[in-house]
JSON list of C-alpha atoms in Angstrom, two decimals:
[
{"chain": "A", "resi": 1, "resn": "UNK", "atom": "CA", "xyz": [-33.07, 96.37, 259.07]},
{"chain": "A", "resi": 2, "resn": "UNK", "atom": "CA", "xyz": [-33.85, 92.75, 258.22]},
{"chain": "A", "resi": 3, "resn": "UNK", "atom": "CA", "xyz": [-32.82, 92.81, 254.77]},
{"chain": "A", "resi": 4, "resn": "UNK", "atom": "CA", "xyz": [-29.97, 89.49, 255.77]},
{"chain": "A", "resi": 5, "resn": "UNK", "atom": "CA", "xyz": [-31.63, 86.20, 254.35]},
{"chain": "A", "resi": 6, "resn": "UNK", "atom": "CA", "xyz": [-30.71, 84.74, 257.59]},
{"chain": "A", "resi": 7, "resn": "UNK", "atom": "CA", "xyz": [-32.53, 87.21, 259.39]},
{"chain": "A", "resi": 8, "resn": "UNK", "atom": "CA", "xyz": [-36.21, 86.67, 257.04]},
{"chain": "A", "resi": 9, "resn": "UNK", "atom": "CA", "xyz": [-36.21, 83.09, 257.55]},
{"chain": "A", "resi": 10, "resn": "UNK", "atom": "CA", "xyz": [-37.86, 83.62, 261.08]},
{"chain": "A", "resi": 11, "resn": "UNK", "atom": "CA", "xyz": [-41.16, 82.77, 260.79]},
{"chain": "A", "resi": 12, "resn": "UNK", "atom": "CA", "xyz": [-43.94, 84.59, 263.01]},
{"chain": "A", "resi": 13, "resn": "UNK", "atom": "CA", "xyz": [-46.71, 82.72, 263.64]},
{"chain": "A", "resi": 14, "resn": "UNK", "atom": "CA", "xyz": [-49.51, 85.04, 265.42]},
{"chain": "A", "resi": 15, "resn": "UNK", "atom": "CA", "xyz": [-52.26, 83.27, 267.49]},
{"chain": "A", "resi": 16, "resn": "UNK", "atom": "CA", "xyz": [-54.72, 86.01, 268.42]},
{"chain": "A", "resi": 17, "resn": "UNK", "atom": "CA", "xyz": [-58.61, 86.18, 267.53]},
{"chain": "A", "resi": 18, "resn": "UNK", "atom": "CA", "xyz": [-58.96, 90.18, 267.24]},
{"chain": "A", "resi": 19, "resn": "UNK", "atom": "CA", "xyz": [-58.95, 91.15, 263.48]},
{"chain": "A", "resi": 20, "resn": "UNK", "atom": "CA", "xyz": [-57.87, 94.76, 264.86]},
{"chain": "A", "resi": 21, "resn": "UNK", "atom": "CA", "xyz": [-54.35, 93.41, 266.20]},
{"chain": "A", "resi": 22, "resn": "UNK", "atom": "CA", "xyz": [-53.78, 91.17, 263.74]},
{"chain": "A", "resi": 23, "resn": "UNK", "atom": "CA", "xyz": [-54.21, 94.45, 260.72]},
{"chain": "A", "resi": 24, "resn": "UNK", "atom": "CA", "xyz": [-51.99, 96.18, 263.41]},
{"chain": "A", "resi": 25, "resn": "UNK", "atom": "CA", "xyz": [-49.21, 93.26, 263.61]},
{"chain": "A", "resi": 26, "resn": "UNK", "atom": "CA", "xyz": [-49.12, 94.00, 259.54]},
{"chain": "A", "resi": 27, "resn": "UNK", "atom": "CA", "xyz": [-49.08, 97.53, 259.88]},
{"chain": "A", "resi": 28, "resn": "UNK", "atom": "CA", "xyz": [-45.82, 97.31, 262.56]},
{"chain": "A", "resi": 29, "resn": "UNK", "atom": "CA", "xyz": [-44.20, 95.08, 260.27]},
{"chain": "A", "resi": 30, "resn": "UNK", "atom": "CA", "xyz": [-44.54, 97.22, 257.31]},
{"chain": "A", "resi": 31, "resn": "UNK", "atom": "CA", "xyz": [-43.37, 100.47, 258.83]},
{"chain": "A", "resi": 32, "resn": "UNK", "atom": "CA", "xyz": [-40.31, 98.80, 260.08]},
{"chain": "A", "resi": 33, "resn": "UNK", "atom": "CA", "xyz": [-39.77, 97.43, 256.63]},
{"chain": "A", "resi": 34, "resn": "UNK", "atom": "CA", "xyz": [-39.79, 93.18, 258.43]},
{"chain": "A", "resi": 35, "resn": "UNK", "atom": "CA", "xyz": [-40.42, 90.79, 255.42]},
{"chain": "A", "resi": 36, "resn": "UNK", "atom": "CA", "xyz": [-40.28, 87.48, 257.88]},
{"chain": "A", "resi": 37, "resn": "UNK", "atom": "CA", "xyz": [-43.27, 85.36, 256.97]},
{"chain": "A", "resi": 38, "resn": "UNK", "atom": "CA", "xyz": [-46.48, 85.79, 259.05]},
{"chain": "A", "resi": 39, "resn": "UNK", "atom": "CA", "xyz": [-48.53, 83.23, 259.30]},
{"chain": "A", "resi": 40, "resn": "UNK", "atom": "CA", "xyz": [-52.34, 83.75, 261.37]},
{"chain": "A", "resi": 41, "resn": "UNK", "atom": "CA", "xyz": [-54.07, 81.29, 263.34]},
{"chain": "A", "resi": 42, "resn": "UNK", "atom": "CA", "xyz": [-57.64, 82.69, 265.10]},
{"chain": "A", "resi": 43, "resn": "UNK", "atom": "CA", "xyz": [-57.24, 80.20, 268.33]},
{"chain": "A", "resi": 44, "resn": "UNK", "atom": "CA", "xyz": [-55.20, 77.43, 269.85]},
{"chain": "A", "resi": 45, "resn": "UNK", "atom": "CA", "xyz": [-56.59, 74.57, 267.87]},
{"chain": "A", "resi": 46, "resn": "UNK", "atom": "CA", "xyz": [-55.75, 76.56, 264.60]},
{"chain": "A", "resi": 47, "resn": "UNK", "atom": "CA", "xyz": [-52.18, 77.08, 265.53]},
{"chain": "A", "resi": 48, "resn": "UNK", "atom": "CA", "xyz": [-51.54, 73.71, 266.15]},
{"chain": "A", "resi": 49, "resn": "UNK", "atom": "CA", "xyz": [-52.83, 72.34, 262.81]},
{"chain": "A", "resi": 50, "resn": "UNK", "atom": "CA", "xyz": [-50.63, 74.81, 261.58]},
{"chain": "A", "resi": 51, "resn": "UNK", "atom": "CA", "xyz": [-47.60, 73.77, 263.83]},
{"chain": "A", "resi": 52, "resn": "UNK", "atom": "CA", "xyz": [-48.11, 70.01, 262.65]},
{"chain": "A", "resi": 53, "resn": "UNK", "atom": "CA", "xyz": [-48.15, 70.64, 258.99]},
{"chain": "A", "resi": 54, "resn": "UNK", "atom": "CA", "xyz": [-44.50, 70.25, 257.72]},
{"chain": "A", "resi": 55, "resn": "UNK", "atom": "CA", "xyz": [-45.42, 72.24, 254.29]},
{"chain": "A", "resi": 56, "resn": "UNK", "atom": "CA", "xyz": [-46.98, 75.44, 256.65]},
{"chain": "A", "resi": 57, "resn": "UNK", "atom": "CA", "xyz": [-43.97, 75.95, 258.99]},
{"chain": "A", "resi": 58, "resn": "UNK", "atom": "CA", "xyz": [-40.79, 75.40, 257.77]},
{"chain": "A", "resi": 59, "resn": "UNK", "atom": "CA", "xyz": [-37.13, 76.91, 259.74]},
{"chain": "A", "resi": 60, "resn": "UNK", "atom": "CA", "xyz": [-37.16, 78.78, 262.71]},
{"chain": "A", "resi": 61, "resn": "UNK", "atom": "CA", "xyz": [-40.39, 80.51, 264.18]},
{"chain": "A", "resi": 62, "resn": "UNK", "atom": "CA", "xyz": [-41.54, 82.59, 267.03]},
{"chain": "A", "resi": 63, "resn": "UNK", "atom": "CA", "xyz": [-45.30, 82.46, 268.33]},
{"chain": "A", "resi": 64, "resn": "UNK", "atom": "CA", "xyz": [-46.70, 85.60, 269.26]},
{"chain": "A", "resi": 65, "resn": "UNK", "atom": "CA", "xyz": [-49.88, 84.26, 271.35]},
{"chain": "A", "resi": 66, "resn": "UNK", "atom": "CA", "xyz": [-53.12, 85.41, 273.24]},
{"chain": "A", "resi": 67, "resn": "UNK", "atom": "CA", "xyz": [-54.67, 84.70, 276.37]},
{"chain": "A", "resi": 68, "resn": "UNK", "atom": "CA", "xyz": [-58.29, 85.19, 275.22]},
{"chain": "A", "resi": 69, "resn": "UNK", "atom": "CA", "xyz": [-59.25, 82.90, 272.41]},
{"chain": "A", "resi": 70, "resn": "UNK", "atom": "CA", "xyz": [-62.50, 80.51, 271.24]},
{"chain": "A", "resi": 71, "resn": "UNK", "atom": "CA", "xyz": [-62.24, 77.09, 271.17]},
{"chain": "A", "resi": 72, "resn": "UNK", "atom": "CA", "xyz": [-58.43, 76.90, 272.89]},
{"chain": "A", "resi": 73, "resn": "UNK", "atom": "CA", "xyz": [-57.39, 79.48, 274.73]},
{"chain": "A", "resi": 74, "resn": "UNK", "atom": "CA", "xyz": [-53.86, 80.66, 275.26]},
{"chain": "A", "resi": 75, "resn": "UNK", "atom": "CA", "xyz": [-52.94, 78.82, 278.24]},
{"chain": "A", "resi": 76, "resn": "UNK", "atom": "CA", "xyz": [-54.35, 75.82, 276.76]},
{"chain": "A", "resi": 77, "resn": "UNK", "atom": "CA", "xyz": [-52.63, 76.07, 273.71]},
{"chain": "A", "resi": 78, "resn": "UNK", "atom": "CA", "xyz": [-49.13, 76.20, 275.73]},
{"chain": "A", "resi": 79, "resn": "UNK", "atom": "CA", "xyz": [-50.23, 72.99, 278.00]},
{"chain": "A", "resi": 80, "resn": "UNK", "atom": "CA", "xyz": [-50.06, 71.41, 274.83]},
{"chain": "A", "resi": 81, "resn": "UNK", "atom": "CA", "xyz": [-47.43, 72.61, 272.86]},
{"chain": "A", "resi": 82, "resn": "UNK", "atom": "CA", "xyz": [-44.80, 71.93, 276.41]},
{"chain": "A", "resi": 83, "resn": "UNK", "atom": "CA", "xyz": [-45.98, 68.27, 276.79]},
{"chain": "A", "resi": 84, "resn": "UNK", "atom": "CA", "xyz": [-45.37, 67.44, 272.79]},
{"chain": "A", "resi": 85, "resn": "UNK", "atom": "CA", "xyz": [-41.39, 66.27, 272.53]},
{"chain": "A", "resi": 86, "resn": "UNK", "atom": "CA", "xyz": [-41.90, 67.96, 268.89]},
{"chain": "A", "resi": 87, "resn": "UNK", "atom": "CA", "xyz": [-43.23, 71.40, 270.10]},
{"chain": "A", "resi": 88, "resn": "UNK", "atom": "CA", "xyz": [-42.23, 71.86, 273.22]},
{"chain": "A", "resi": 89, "resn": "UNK", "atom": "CA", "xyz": [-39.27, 73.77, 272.21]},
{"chain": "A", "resi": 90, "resn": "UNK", "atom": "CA", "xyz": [-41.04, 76.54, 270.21]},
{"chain": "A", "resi": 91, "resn": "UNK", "atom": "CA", "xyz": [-40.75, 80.18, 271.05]},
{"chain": "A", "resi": 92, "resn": "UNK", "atom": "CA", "xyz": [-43.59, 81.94, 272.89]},
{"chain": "A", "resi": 93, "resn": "UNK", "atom": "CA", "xyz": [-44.15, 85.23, 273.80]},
{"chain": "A", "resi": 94, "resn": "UNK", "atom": "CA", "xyz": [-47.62, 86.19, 275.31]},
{"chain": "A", "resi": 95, "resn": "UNK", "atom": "CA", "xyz": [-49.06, 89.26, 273.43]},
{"chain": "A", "resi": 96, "resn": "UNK", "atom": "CA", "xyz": [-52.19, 89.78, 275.58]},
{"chain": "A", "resi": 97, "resn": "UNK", "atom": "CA", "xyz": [-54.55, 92.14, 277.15]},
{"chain": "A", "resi": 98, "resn": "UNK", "atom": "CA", "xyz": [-54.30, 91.18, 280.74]},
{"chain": "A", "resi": 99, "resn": "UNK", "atom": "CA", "xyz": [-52.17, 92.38, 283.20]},
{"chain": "A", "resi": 100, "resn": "UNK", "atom": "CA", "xyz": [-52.83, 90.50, 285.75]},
{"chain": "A", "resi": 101, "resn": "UNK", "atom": "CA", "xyz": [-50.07, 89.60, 287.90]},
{"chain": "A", "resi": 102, "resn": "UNK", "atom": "CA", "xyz": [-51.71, 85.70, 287.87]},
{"chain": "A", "resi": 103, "resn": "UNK", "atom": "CA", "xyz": [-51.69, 85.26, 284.24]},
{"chain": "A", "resi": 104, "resn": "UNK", "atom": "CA", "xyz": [-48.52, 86.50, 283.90]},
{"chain": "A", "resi": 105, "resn": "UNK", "atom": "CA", "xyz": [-47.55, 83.77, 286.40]},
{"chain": "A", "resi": 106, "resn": "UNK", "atom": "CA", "xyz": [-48.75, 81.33, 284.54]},
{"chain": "A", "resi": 107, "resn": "UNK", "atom": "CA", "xyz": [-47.58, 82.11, 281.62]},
{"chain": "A", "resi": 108, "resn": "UNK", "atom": "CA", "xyz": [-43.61, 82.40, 282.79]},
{"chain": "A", "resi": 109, "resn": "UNK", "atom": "CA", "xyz": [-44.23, 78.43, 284.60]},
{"chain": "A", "resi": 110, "resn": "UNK", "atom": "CA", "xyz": [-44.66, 77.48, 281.21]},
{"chain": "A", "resi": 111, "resn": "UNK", "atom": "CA", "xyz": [-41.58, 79.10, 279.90]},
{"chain": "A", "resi": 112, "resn": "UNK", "atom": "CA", "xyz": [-42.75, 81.92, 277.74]},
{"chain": "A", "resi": 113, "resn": "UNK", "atom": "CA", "xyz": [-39.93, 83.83, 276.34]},
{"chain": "A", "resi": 114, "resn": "UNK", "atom": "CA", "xyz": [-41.73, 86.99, 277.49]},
{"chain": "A", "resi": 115, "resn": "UNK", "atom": "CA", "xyz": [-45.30, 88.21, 278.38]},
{"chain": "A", "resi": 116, "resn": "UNK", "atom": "CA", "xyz": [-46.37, 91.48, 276.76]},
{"chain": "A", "resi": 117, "resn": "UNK", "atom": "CA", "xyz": [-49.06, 93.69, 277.52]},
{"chain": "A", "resi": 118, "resn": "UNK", "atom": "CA", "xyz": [-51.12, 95.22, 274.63]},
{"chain": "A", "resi": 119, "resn": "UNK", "atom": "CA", "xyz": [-51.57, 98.86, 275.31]},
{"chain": "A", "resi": 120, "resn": "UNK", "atom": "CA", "xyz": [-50.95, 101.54, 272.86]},
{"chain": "A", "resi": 121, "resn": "UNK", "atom": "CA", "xyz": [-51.79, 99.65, 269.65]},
{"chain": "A", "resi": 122, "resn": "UNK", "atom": "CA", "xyz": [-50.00, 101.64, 267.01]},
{"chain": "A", "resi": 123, "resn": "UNK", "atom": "CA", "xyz": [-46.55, 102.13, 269.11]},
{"chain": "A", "resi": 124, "resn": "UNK", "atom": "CA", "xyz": [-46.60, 99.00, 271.38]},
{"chain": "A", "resi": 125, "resn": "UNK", "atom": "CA", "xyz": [-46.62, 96.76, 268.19]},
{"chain": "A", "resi": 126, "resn": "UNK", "atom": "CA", "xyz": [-43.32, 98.83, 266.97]},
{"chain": "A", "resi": 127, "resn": "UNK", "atom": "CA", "xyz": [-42.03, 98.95, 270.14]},
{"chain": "A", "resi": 128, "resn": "UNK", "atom": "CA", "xyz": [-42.60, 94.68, 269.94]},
{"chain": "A", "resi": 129, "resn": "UNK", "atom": "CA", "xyz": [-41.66, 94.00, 266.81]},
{"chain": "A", "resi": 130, "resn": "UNK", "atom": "CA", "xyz": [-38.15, 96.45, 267.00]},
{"chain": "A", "resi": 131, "resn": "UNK", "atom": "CA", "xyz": [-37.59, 94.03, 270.43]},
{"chain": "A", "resi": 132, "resn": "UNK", "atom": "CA", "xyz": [-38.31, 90.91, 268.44]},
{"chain": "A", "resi": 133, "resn": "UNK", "atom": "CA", "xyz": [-35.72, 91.74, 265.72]},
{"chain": "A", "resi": 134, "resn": "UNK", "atom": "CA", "xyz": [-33.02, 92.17, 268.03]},
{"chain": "A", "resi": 135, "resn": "UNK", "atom": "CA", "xyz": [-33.93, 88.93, 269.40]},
{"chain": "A", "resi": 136, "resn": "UNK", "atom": "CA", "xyz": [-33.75, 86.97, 266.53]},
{"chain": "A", "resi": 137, "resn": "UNK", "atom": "CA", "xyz": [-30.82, 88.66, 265.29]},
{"chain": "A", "resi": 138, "resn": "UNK", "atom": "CA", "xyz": [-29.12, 87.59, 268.37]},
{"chain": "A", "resi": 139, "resn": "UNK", "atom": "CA", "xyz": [-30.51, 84.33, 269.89]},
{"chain": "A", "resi": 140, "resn": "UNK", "atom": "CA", "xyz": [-30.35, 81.16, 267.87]},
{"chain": "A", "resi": 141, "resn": "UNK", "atom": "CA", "xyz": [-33.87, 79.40, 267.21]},
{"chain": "A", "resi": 142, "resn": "UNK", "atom": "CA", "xyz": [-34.54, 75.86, 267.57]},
{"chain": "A", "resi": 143, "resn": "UNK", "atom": "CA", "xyz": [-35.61, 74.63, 263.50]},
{"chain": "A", "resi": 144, "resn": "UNK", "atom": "CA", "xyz": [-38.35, 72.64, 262.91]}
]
């Protein structure tokens, strides 16, 4: 799997609130044996203190973000991230209850990378993180 150095340098930063899919982000990545870093932030605010430390984040990364967050909410977070020249190239896929055909809108007009739809916990995190792999296997990520 992603045993290449290359390949473990991804970072993953997850922005979601919800202890239960964070536990089941870990659980994904263990059962298909991922050793990228992953790196938590609860809401929007949190993520970007982590995206503006230069010790927290270093190389490539992909943010795996919610809709539904305290404090700074998803689509806040991304209004931010896409008007900072030193952010707004970072990698976003929505990982997020709603299936609304309005958030999911929203979320491509500010260039998400894709917008996926928690469902079946325990196989839609496999089924996300085996996609994700052959992503960054294939497509090469801005650095910090």
């Amino acid at each position: 799997m992603s045993s290449c150095d290359s390949y473990n340098q991804v970072m993953i930063l997850l922005v979601d609130d919800d202890d239960v899919d964070y536990m089941a982000v870990q659980r994904a990545m263990r059962q298909l044996r991922l050793l990228n870093p992953l790196i938590r932030a609860r809401d929007g605010l949190e993520a970007l203190n982590i995206l503006t430390d230069p010790e927290t984040i270093k190389g490539p990364y992909l943010i795996l973000l919610d809709l539904n967050m305290p404090r700074m909410n998803g689509f806040e977070f991304l209004e931010h991230i896409r008007s900072d020249p030193t952010l707004s190239s970072s990698v976003v896929f929505m990982l997020t209850t709603s299936s609304t055909d309005e958030d999911r809108m929203i979320a491509y007009r500010h260039h998400v990378a894709g917008y996926m739809v928690k469902t079946d916990i325990k196989d839609g995190f496999n089924n996300i993180f085996n996609m994700l792999e052959g992503y960054w296997r294939i497509v090469e990520l801005p650095t910090v």
